[in-house]
Coordinates of C-alpha atoms in Angstrom, one line a residue:
Chain W
X1 CA 126.9 119.1 72.6
X2 CA 128.4 116.7 70.2
X3 CA 129.9 113.4 70.6
X4 CA 133.7 112.9 70.9
X5 CA 133.7 109.3 70.3
X6 CA 132.0 106.7 68.1
X7 CA 130.4 103.6 69.0
X8 CA 133.3 101.6 67.7
X9 CA 136.0 103.8 69.5
X10 CA 134.0 103.4 72.7
X11 CA 134.0 99.4 72.5
X12 CA 137.8 99.5 71.5
X13 CA 138.6 101.7 74.5
X14 CA 136.8 99.3 76.8
X15 CA 138.7 96.3 75.5
X16 CA 141.9 98.1 75.8
X17 CA 141.6 99.8 79.1
X18 CA 139.5 97.2 81.0
X19 CA 140.9 93.7 79.9
X20 CA 139.7 92.2 83.1
X21 CA 136.0 92.8 81.9
X22 CA 136.6 92.2 78.2
X23 CA 133.6 90.6 76.5
X24 CA 131.4 91.1 79.6
X25 CA 130.1 94.6 78.6
X26 CA 129.5 96.1 75.3
X27 CA 128.3 99.4 73.8
X28 CA 125.3 99.0 71.7
X29 CA 124.4 102.6 70.9
X30 CA 125.4 106.2 71.6
X31 CA 124.0 109.5 71.0
X32 CA 124.9 112.9 72.7
X33 CA 124.2 112.4 76.5
X34 CA 122.9 108.8 76.1
X35 CA 124.3 105.4 75.7
X36 CA 122.9 101.9 75.5
X37 CA 124.9 99.0 76.8
X38 CA 124.7 95.1 77.2
X39 CA 126.0 93.0 79.9
X40 CA 126.6 89.5 78.4
X41 CA 125.8 87.3 81.3
X42 CA 127.8 84.2 81.9
X43 CA 127.9 81.6 84.8
X44 CA 130.2 83.8 87.1
X45 CA 127.5 86.5 87.0
X46 CA 124.8 84.3 88.5
X47 CA 123.6 83.6 92.0
X48 CA 121.4 80.8 93.3
X49 CA 118.3 80.4 91.3
X50 CA 119.9 81.7 88.0
X51 CA 119.5 85.3 88.9
X52 CA 122.1 87.9 87.9
X53 CA 124.2 89.1 90.9
X54 CA 124.0 92.7 92.3
X55 CA 127.8 93.2 91.7
X56 CA 127.2 92.6 87.9
X57 CA 124.2 95.3 88.0
X58 CA 126.5 97.7 89.7
X59 CA 129.4 97.0 87.3
X60 CA 127.1 97.6 84.2
X61 CA 125.9 100.8 85.7
X62 CA 129.4 102.0 86.5
X63 CA 130.7 101.2 83.2
X64 CA 127.8 102.6 81.4
X65 CA 127.9 106.2 82.9
X66 CA 131.7 106.2 82.6
X67 CA 131.5 105.4 78.9
X68 CA 128.6 107.8 78.4
X69 CA 130.9 110.6 79.9
X70 CA 133.8 109.7 77.8
X71 CA 131.6 109.6 74.7
X72 CA 131.3 113.4 75.3
X73 CA 134.5 114.4 76.6
X74 CA 136.9 112.1 74.7
X75 CA 139.0 109.2 75.8
X76 CA 141.6 111.6 77.5
X77 CA 139.7 111.7 80.7
X78 CA 140.5 109.6 83.8
X79 CA 137.1 110.1 85.5
X80 CA 136.7 108.3 89.1
X81 CA 133.5 107.1 90.4
X82 CA 132.8 109.0 93.8
X83 CA 129.1 108.1 94.4
X84 CA 126.5 105.4 93.5
X85 CA 123.0 104.9 94.7
X86 CA 121.2 101.9 93.3
X87 CA 117.7 100.5 93.7
X88 CA 117.2 96.7 93.0
X89 CA 113.5 96.6 92.1
X90 CA 112.8 93.3 90.5
X91 CA 114.6 89.8 90.1
X92 CA 116.5 89.8 86.8
X93 CA 115.4 86.9 84.4
X94 CA 117.5 83.7 84.7
X95 CA 120.5 83.5 82.7
X96 CA 119.5 86.6 80.3
X97 CA 121.7 89.4 79.2
X98 CA 121.0 92.9 80.8
X99 CA 120.5 96.2 78.9
X100 CA 121.5 99.5 80.4
X101 CA 119.9 102.6 79.3
X102 CA 122.0 105.7 80.4
X103 CA 121.5 109.3 80.3
X104 CA 123.9 112.1 81.4
X105 CA 122.2 114.7 83.6
X106 CA 125.2 116.9 84.3
X107 CA 128.5 117.3 82.6
X108 CA 130.4 119.8 84.8
X109 CA 134.0 120.7 84.9
X110 CA 134.5 118.9 88.2
X111 CA 131.5 116.4 88.5
X112 CA 129.3 114.6 86.1
X113 CA 126.1 112.8 87.0
X114 CA 124.3 110.2 85.1
X115 CA 121.6 107.5 85.7
X116 CA 120.9 104.2 84.2
X117 CA 117.8 101.9 83.9
X118 CA 118.7 98.3 83.8
X119 CA 116.5 95.8 82.2
X120 CA 116.5 92.0 81.4
X121 CA 116.7 91.7 77.7
X122 CA 113.2 91.3 76.4
X123 CA 111.3 92.8 79.4
X124 CA 110.4 96.4 79.5
X125 CA 110.1 96.6 83.4
X126 CA 113.5 97.9 84.7
X127 CA 115.2 95.4 87.3
X128 CA 117.4 98.1 88.7
X129 CA 118.0 101.9 88.6
X130 CA 121.2 103.4 89.4
X131 CA 122.8 107.0 89.6
X132 CA 126.6 107.5 89.4
X133 CA 128.7 110.5 90.1
X134 CA 132.1 110.8 88.6
X135 CA 134.8 113.3 89.6
X136 CA 136.6 114.6 86.5
X137 CA 140.3 115.6 87.1
X138 CA 141.7 118.9 85.8
X139 CA 142.7 118.6 82.1
X140 CA 146.3 118.9 80.9
Chain X
X1 CA 119.8 90.5 120.9
X2 CA 122.1 87.3 120.6
X3 CA 124.1 85.8 117.6
X4 CA 122.3 83.1 115.7
X5 CA 125.4 81.8 113.8
X6 CA 129.1 81.5 114.8
X7 CA 132.2 82.7 112.7
X8 CA 132.6 79.2 111.5
X9 CA 129.0 78.7 110.3
X10 CA 129.1 82.0 108.6
X11 CA 132.1 81.2 106.6
X12 CA 130.7 77.8 105.7
X13 CA 127.4 79.3 104.7
X14 CA 129.4 81.7 102.4
X15 CA 131.3 78.8 100.7
X16 CA 128.2 76.6 100.3
X17 CA 125.9 79.2 99.0
X18 CA 128.1 81.5 97.0
X19 CA 130.5 79.1 95.2
X20 CA 131.4 81.7 92.5
X21 CA 133.0 84.0 95.0
X22 CA 134.5 81.1 97.1
X23 CA 137.8 82.4 98.6
X24 CA 137.4 86.0 97.7
X25 CA 135.5 87.1 100.8
X26 CA 135.8 85.8 104.5
X27 CA 134.5 86.6 107.9
X28 CA 137.2 87.5 110.3
X29 CA 135.0 88.5 113.4
X30 CA 131.4 88.6 114.5
X31 CA 129.5 90.2 117.5
X32 CA 125.9 90.9 117.7
X33 CA 125.0 93.6 115.2
X34 CA 128.8 93.9 114.0
X35 CA 130.8 91.8 111.5
X36 CA 134.4 92.2 110.2
X37 CA 135.3 91.0 106.6
X38 CA 138.0 90.6 104.5
X39 CA 138.3 90.7 100.6
X40 CA 141.3 88.8 99.4
X41 CA 142.2 91.0 96.5
X42 CA 143.5 89.1 93.2
X43 CA 144.3 90.2 89.7
X44 CA 140.8 90.1 88.5
X45 CA 139.9 92.7 91.2
X46 CA 142.3 95.3 89.8
X47 CA 142.0 98.2 87.6
X48 CA 144.7 100.1 85.7
X49 CA 147.3 101.4 88.3
X50 CA 146.7 98.2 90.6
X51 CA 143.7 99.8 92.3
X52 CA 140.8 97.7 93.5
X53 CA 137.7 98.0 91.3
X54 CA 134.4 99.7 92.5
X55 CA 132.5 96.4 91.8
X56 CA 134.8 94.5 94.1
X57 CA 134.2 97.0 96.9
X58 CA 130.4 96.9 96.2
X59 CA 130.5 93.2 96.5
X60 CA 132.4 93.2 99.8
X61 CA 129.7 95.6 101.1
X62 CA 127.0 93.6 99.9
X63 CA 128.0 90.4 101.3
X64 CA 129.1 92.0 104.5
X65 CA 125.8 93.3 105.4
X66 CA 124.0 90.1 104.1
X67 CA 126.1 88.0 106.5
X68 CA 125.7 90.4 109.4
X69 CA 122.0 90.0 109.0
X70 CA 122.2 86.2 108.8
X71 CA 124.4 86.2 112.0
X72 CA 121.4 87.7 113.8
X73 CA 118.4 85.9 112.0
X74 CA 120.0 82.6 111.1
X75 CA 120.8 80.8 107.8
X76 CA 117.2 80.3 106.9
X77 CA 116.7 83.7 105.6
X78 CA 116.7 84.6 101.8
X79 CA 117.3 88.3 102.2
X80 CA 117.4 90.3 98.9
X81 CA 119.3 93.7 98.5
X82 CA 116.8 96.5 97.7
X83 CA 119.1 99.5 98.0
X84 CA 122.7 100.5 98.1
X85 CA 124.3 103.8 98.5
X86 CA 128.2 103.9 98.4
X87 CA 130.8 106.7 98.5
X88 CA 134.1 106.1 97.0
X89 CA 136.3 108.3 99.1
X90 CA 140.0 107.4 98.4
X91 CA 141.9 105.2 96.0
X92 CA 142.5 101.8 97.6
X93 CA 146.1 100.9 98.1
X94 CA 147.4 98.8 95.2
X95 CA 147.1 95.1 95.3
X96 CA 146.1 95.2 98.9
X97 CA 143.4 93.2 100.7
X98 CA 140.3 95.2 101.8
X99 CA 138.7 95.2 105.4
X100 CA 135.0 95.9 105.9
X101 CA 133.6 97.0 109.2
X102 CA 129.8 96.4 109.3
X103 CA 127.1 97.5 111.7
X104 CA 123.5 96.7 111.6
X105 CA 121.2 99.8 112.3
X106 CA 117.9 98.3 111.8
X107 CA 116.7 94.8 112.0
X108 CA 113.0 94.9 111.3
X109 CA 110.5 92.2 110.2
X110 CA 110.5 93.5 106.6
X111 CA 113.5 95.5 106.1
X112 CA 117.1 95.5 107.6
X113 CA 119.6 98.3 107.1
X114 CA 123.4 98.2 107.8
X115 CA 126.4 100.2 106.9
X116 CA 130.0 99.4 105.9
X117 CA 133.3 101.2 106.3
X118 CA 136.0 99.9 103.8
X119 CA 139.6 100.1 104.4
X120 CA 142.7 99.0 102.7
X121 CA 144.5 96.7 105.1
X122 CA 147.1 98.7 107.3
X123 CA 145.4 102.1 106.7
X124 CA 143.0 103.6 109.2
X125 CA 141.3 106.1 106.6
X126 CA 138.3 104.5 105.1
X127 CA 138.4 104.1 101.2
X128 CA 134.7 103.6 100.9
X129 CA 131.4 103.9 102.9
X130 CA 128.3 102.0 102.0
X131 CA 124.9 101.6 103.2
X132 CA 122.6 98.6 102.2
X133 CA 118.9 97.8 102.7
X134 CA 117.7 94.2 102.5
X135 CA 114.2 93.0 102.2
X136 CA 113.5 90.1 104.4
X137 CA 110.9 87.7 103.1
X138 CA 108.1 86.3 105.5
X139 CA 109.2 83.3 107.5
X140 CA 107.6 79.9 107.0
Chain U
X1 CA 143.7 117.6 112.4
X2 CA 142.7 120.5 114.7
X3 CA 139.3 122.6 115.0
X4 CA 139.3 125.9 113.4
X5 CA 136.0 127.0 115.1
X6 CA 134.5 126.6 118.6
X7 CA 131.2 125.5 119.7
X8 CA 130.2 129.2 120.1
X9 CA 131.5 130.2 116.8
X10 CA 129.7 127.6 115.0
X11 CA 126.4 128.5 116.6
X12 CA 126.8 132.1 115.9
X13 CA 127.7 131.3 112.2
X14 CA 124.5 129.3 111.9
X15 CA 122.4 132.2 113.4
X16 CA 124.2 134.8 111.3
X17 CA 124.1 132.9 108.0
X18 CA 120.8 130.9 108.1
X19 CA 118.3 133.2 109.6
X20 CA 115.5 131.2 108.1
X21 CA 116.3 128.2 110.3
X22 CA 117.3 130.3 113.4
X23 CA 116.5 128.5 116.5
X24 CA 115.6 125.3 114.9
X25 CA 119.1 123.6 115.0
X26 CA 121.9 124.0 117.5
X27 CA 125.3 122.6 117.9
X28 CA 125.7 120.8 121.2
X29 CA 129.4 119.6 120.9
X30 CA 132.2 119.5 118.6
X31 CA 135.4 117.8 118.4
X32 CA 137.9 117.2 115.4
X33 CA 136.0 115.5 112.8
X34 CA 132.8 115.0 114.9
X35 CA 129.8 117.1 115.9
X36 CA 126.6 116.7 117.8
X37 CA 123.6 118.7 116.9
X38 CA 120.1 119.1 118.1
X39 CA 116.8 119.9 116.1
X40 CA 114.4 121.6 118.3
X41 CA 111.1 120.2 117.1
X42 CA 108.1 122.6 116.7
X43 CA 104.7 122.1 115.2
X44 CA 105.9 123.0 111.7
X45 CA 108.2 120.1 111.7
X46 CA 105.5 117.6 112.4
X47 CA 103.3 115.2 110.3
X48 CA 100.0 113.5 111.0
X49 CA 100.4 111.5 114.2
X50 CA 102.9 113.9 115.6
X51 CA 105.8 112.2 113.8
X52 CA 108.7 114.5 112.8
X53 CA 108.8 115.1 109.1
X54 CA 111.4 113.6 106.5
X55 CA 112.4 117.1 105.3
X56 CA 113.2 118.1 109.1
X57 CA 115.5 115.1 109.3
X58 CA 117.3 115.9 105.9
X59 CA 117.7 119.4 107.0
X60 CA 119.3 118.3 110.2
X61 CA 121.6 116.0 108.4
X62 CA 122.5 118.8 105.8
X63 CA 123.3 121.3 108.4
X64 CA 125.1 118.8 110.7
X65 CA 127.7 117.8 107.9
X66 CA 128.0 121.4 106.8
X67 CA 129.0 122.6 110.2
X68 CA 131.3 119.6 111.0
X69 CA 133.2 120.6 107.7
X70 CA 133.3 124.4 108.6
X71 CA 134.5 123.3 112.1
X72 CA 137.6 121.9 110.5
X73 CA 138.2 124.3 107.5
X74 CA 136.9 127.5 109.2
X75 CA 133.9 130.0 108.2
X76 CA 135.3 131.0 104.9
X77 CA 134.2 128.1 102.9
X78 CA 131.1 127.9 100.8
X79 CA 130.6 124.4 100.5
X80 CA 127.6 123.2 98.4
X81 CA 125.8 119.7 98.9
X82 CA 126.1 117.6 95.8
X83 CA 124.6 114.3 97.1
X84 CA 122.6 112.9 100.0
X85 CA 121.6 109.4 100.7
X86 CA 119.3 108.9 103.6
X87 CA 117.6 105.9 105.3
X88 CA 114.4 106.5 107.4
X89 CA 114.6 103.4 109.7
X90 CA 112.1 104.1 112.5
X91 CA 109.3 106.4 113.3
X92 CA 110.7 109.2 115.4
X93 CA 109.0 109.7 118.8
X94 CA 106.1 112.1 118.7
X95 CA 106.9 115.8 119.3
X96 CA 110.4 114.9 120.7
X97 CA 113.7 116.8 119.7
X98 CA 116.2 115.1 117.4
X99 CA 119.8 114.5 118.0
X100 CA 122.3 114.3 115.3
X101 CA 125.8 112.5 115.6
X102 CA 128.0 113.5 112.8
X103 CA 131.4 112.2 111.7
X104 CA 133.5 113.5 108.7
X105 CA 134.9 110.5 106.8
X106 CA 136.8 112.5 104.1
X107 CA 138.0 116.0 104.0
X108 CA 139.5 116.4 100.5
X109 CA 140.4 119.6 98.4
X110 CA 137.4 119.2 96.3
X111 CA 134.9 116.8 98.0
X112 CA 134.1 116.2 101.7
X113 CA 132.0 113.2 102.9
X114 CA 130.3 112.8 106.2
X115 CA 127.7 110.6 107.7
X116 CA 125.0 111.4 110.4
X117 CA 123.1 109.1 112.8
X118 CA 119.8 110.8 113.9
X119 CA 118.0 109.8 117.1
X120 CA 114.9 111.0 119.1
X121 CA 116.3 112.4 122.3
X122 CA 116.1 109.6 125.0
X123 CA 116.3 106.6 122.7
X124 CA 119.5 104.9 121.5
X125 CA 117.9 103.3 118.4
X126 CA 118.6 105.5 115.3
X127 CA 115.6 106.8 113.4
X128 CA 117.6 107.6 110.4
X129 CA 121.0 107.5 108.9
X130 CA 122.3 109.9 106.3
X131 CA 125.5 110.4 104.2
X132 CA 126.1 113.8 102.7
X133 CA 128.8 114.9 100.0
X134 CA 129.9 118.6 99.7
X135 CA 131.8 120.1 97.0
X136 CA 134.3 122.6 98.3
X137 CA 135.1 125.6 96.2
X138 CA 138.7 126.6 95.4
X139 CA 140.1 129.0 98.1
X140 CA 141.0 132.6 97.3
Chain T
X1 CA 97.4 100.1 85.0
X2 CA 94.9 103.0 85.7
X3 CA 94.8 106.0 88.0
X4 CA 92.9 105.7 91.1
X5 CA 92.8 109.5 91.9
X6 CA 92.2 112.4 89.8
X7 CA 94.3 115.6 89.7
X8 CA 91.7 117.5 91.9
X9 CA 91.6 114.5 94.3
X10 CA 95.3 114.6 94.7
X11 CA 95.3 118.3 95.3
X12 CA 92.5 117.9 97.9
X13 CA 94.3 115.1 99.6
X14 CA 97.4 117.3 99.8
X15 CA 95.7 120.1 101.5
X16 CA 93.7 118.0 103.9
X17 CA 96.5 115.7 105.1
X18 CA 99.6 117.9 105.0
X19 CA 98.2 121.4 106.4
X20 CA 101.7 122.4 107.3
X21 CA 102.7 122.6 103.7
X22 CA 99.4 123.9 102.4
X23 CA 100.1 126.0 99.3
X24 CA 103.7 125.1 99.2
X25 CA 103.3 122.2 96.7
X26 CA 100.6 121.6 94.0
X27 CA 100.1 118.7 91.5
X28 CA 99.9 120.1 87.9
X29 CA 99.5 116.8 85.9
X30 CA 99.0 113.3 86.5
X31 CA 99.0 110.3 84.2
X32 CA 99.4 106.6 85.0
X33 CA 102.9 106.2 86.7
X34 CA 103.8 109.9 86.0
X35 CA 102.9 113.1 87.9
X36 CA 104.1 116.8 87.6
X37 CA 104.4 119.0 90.6
X38 CA 105.3 122.5 91.4
X39 CA 106.9 124.0 94.5
X40 CA 105.7 127.5 95.2
X41 CA 108.9 129.2 96.1
X42 CA 108.6 131.8 99.0
X43 CA 111.2 133.5 101.4
X44 CA 111.4 130.7 103.8
X45 CA 112.5 128.4 101.0
X46 CA 115.6 130.4 100.2
X47 CA 119.2 130.5 101.1
X48 CA 121.8 133.2 101.0
X49 CA 122.0 134.5 97.3
X50 CA 118.3 133.6 96.8
X51 CA 118.8 130.0 95.9
X52 CA 116.2 127.5 96.8
X53 CA 117.3 125.3 99.8
X54 CA 118.3 121.6 99.8
X55 CA 115.3 120.7 102.2
X56 CA 112.9 122.4 100.0
X57 CA 114.0 120.2 97.0
X58 CA 113.8 117.2 99.2
X59 CA 110.4 118.0 100.3
X60 CA 109.3 118.4 96.7
X61 CA 110.7 115.0 95.8
X62 CA 109.2 113.3 98.8
X63 CA 105.6 114.6 98.3
X64 CA 106.0 114.1 94.5
X65 CA 106.7 110.3 94.7
X66 CA 104.3 110.0 97.5
X67 CA 101.4 111.5 95.5
X68 CA 102.5 109.6 92.3
X69 CA 102.0 106.1 94.2
X70 CA 98.8 107.4 95.8
X71 CA 97.4 108.3 92.3
X72 CA 97.9 104.5 91.4
X73 CA 96.8 102.8 94.7
X74 CA 94.2 105.4 96.0
X75 CA 94.1 107.5 99.2
X76 CA 93.8 104.7 101.7
X77 CA 97.4 104.0 101.8
X78 CA 99.7 105.1 104.5
X79 CA 103.0 104.7 102.6
X80 CA 106.4 105.7 104.5
X81 CA 109.5 106.9 103.0
X82 CA 112.4 104.5 103.7
X83 CA 115.1 105.7 101.5
X84 CA 116.1 108.7 99.6
X85 CA 119.1 109.5 97.3
X86 CA 119.4 112.8 95.9
X87 CA 121.9 114.5 93.6
X88 CA 122.1 118.3 93.6
X89 CA 123.5 119.2 90.3
X90 CA 122.9 122.9 89.6
X91 CA 122.1 125.9 91.6
X92 CA 118.5 126.6 91.3
X93 CA 117.5 130.0 89.8
X94 CA 117.0 132.7 92.3
X95 CA 113.4 133.1 93.6
X96 CA 112.0 130.8 91.1
X97 CA 109.3 128.0 91.4
X98 CA 110.5 124.4 91.0
X99 CA 108.9 121.8 88.7
X100 CA 109.2 118.1 89.6
X101 CA 108.6 115.3 87.1
X102 CA 108.1 112.0 88.7
X103 CA 108.0 108.5 87.3
X104 CA 107.1 105.3 89.2
X105 CA 109.6 102.5 88.3
X106 CA 108.2 99.9 90.8
X107 CA 104.8 99.4 92.4
X108 CA 105.1 96.4 94.3
X109 CA 103.1 95.0 97.4
X110 CA 105.6 96.0 100.0
X111 CA 107.9 98.5 98.2
X112 CA 107.2 101.2 95.7
X113 CA 110.3 103.0 93.9
X114 CA 110.1 106.3 91.9
X115 CA 112.4 109.0 90.8
X116 CA 112.1 112.7 90.1
X117 CA 113.9 115.3 87.9
X118 CA 113.7 118.9 89.5
X119 CA 113.9 122.0 87.3
X120 CA 113.8 125.8 87.9
X121 CA 110.7 126.7 85.9
X122 CA 111.8 127.9 82.4
X123 CA 115.0 125.9 82.3
X124 CA 115.3 122.5 80.9
X125 CA 118.6 121.6 82.7
X126 CA 117.7 119.7 85.9
X127 CA 118.7 121.1 89.1
X128 CA 118.4 117.9 91.1
X129 CA 117.6 114.3 90.7
X130 CA 116.1 112.1 93.4
X131 CA 115.1 108.5 93.9
X132 CA 112.6 107.5 96.6
X133 CA 111.6 104.2 98.1
X134 CA 108.2 103.9 100.1
X135 CA 107.1 101.1 102.1
X136 CA 103.6 100.3 101.8
X137 CA 101.7 98.8 104.7
X138 CA 99.6 95.8 104.4
X139 CA 96.1 96.6 103.4
X140 CA 92.9 96.0 105.5

C-alpha cells in the first residue's frame, strides 16, 4: 500500500482541522503504515513534579493513529475513535517533549486499528503504550 | 467502608493540586465507593462540529476514578494511573457539559480499579465508558 | 426496546451453535439489555491452587455479551468480537462456579458494546470486569 | 538484561505447571525481552466455520507474556495477570496453528507489561493484538 498524503500535507491538515491543538503536536516522519509524531510539551501539559499528564499522552496517541490512517486513506475520511487501551509504564521525564511511534495493524473498510509507543525524547524506554480503534464511515 | 474525605474536601484538593484544570472538573456527589463528577465544557474541549474531544473524556474519567479512590483512602495518597480502557460509544451533545458516574470495584493495597460511565448532561444514554487502574504507593 | 429471544431460546442457541462449550456456560436470566450467566467450573478450568483460569473468565465474558446482544437482535446475527478489555481484580474462589452480570451499553447498527462483572458464586465482590465490543454484520 | 531461563527450561516449566494445557502451547524461540510461541490448534479450539476461538487467542497471549516475564526473572515468580486488552482484527485461517510474537515493554518490581502480535502460521498480517499486565509478588 502507498501513502495518500505527504508529511507536509499531514501537518497542514492538523493545523487546519484541529486549531485547538495547533502547535502542540506535529508529524515528524511518515512511511506506509508508520508515523512518527512529537508532542511539544508546555506548562499546561504538566502535573505536579513536572511530569507530562495522562490526557496529553492520550491526546498524542489519538492524533497519531488518526493521522497514520489518513496518511493511507487520504484527508476525505472522518474517522471516529471507538476504543482506546493505554498502559502508563514509566514516569515521563520532566518538561521534555514526547515522541510517538505509530504502526497501523489493520486498515479495514469499517474499522482500523493501530498502536503507539510513547517515549520521552532522548530515552529509549517507552513511557506509555496505546492501541486505538477507529470507525471509518462509508465513503461518498 | 467509610468516606475519608467530604465533597468540599475533594473539590478543594482538586483546585489545590491540579491548578492546570481548575474549574474544568468538579465533584457533584460522593458516597462510599461512588462519585459523580461534571466536566464544564468550554471552547478548548471542542472538536469540529461542536462535539467534546476524546482527551476531555479521558481526563474526566481519569480525575473521577482518582478522586473516588482518594475519597476512600484520604488525601495523603499519590496514586498513579497505570492502565485505561475506554470505549467511545456515541457522539456527545454539542457544547454540553459531561457527567461522570464512577464506581470503585477494587481497593487493594497495591492496585485500585474503577469504572466510569460518561453522559452528556440531560441524556441517559452513555457517550463513553472507561475503566482505570491506579497503582497505590506504599504508605509512610 | 424489547427482547427478541427468551431464556430457553438463548440456552438452546448456545447448545446448538457452540457444542465445544456445551454445558460449560448457561444463561440464568435475561431482561432487555441485561443478562445473567453461569460458568459451570470443572477441572479443565482450574489453575494451580484451584483458582479459575483467566481464559475461562474471558470466555464467560465473551459468550455473555454475545448472548445479551442476540437476546435483543435475534438469532440471525453473526456478531464478531473486535475488542476486549478485562481487569482481573481478585482471585476467584477455588473450584466455585462463576456468575456473570452483563449490561449492553450500546446497540448500534455496526458496533455493540457491553460490560460484565464476574463473581464467584456466593461472594458479592467482583473477581473480574470486562468490556467487549462486537461488530455486527449488515443484515440480509 | 539477560535471560534467566532457556528455551528448554521454559517448555518444561509450562508442562510441569500447566498440565491442563500441556501440548497446546509451546515456546519456539526466546531472546531477552522477546519470545515466540505457537498454539497447536485442535478441534476444541475451533468455532463454526473452522476459525480459532477468541478464548484460544486470549490464552496464547496470556501464556506468552507470562513466559516472557519468567524468561527474564526466573521460574520462582508467581506473577498474576491483572489486565488484558485485546483487539481481534482478522479471522484466523481455518484449522491453522497460531504464532505469537511477544515483547516485554516494562519489567518493574511490582508490574510487568508486554504485548503480543498473533498470526495464523504462514500469513504475515496479524489476526490479533494483545497487551497484558502482570502483578509480580514481592520476592522471598
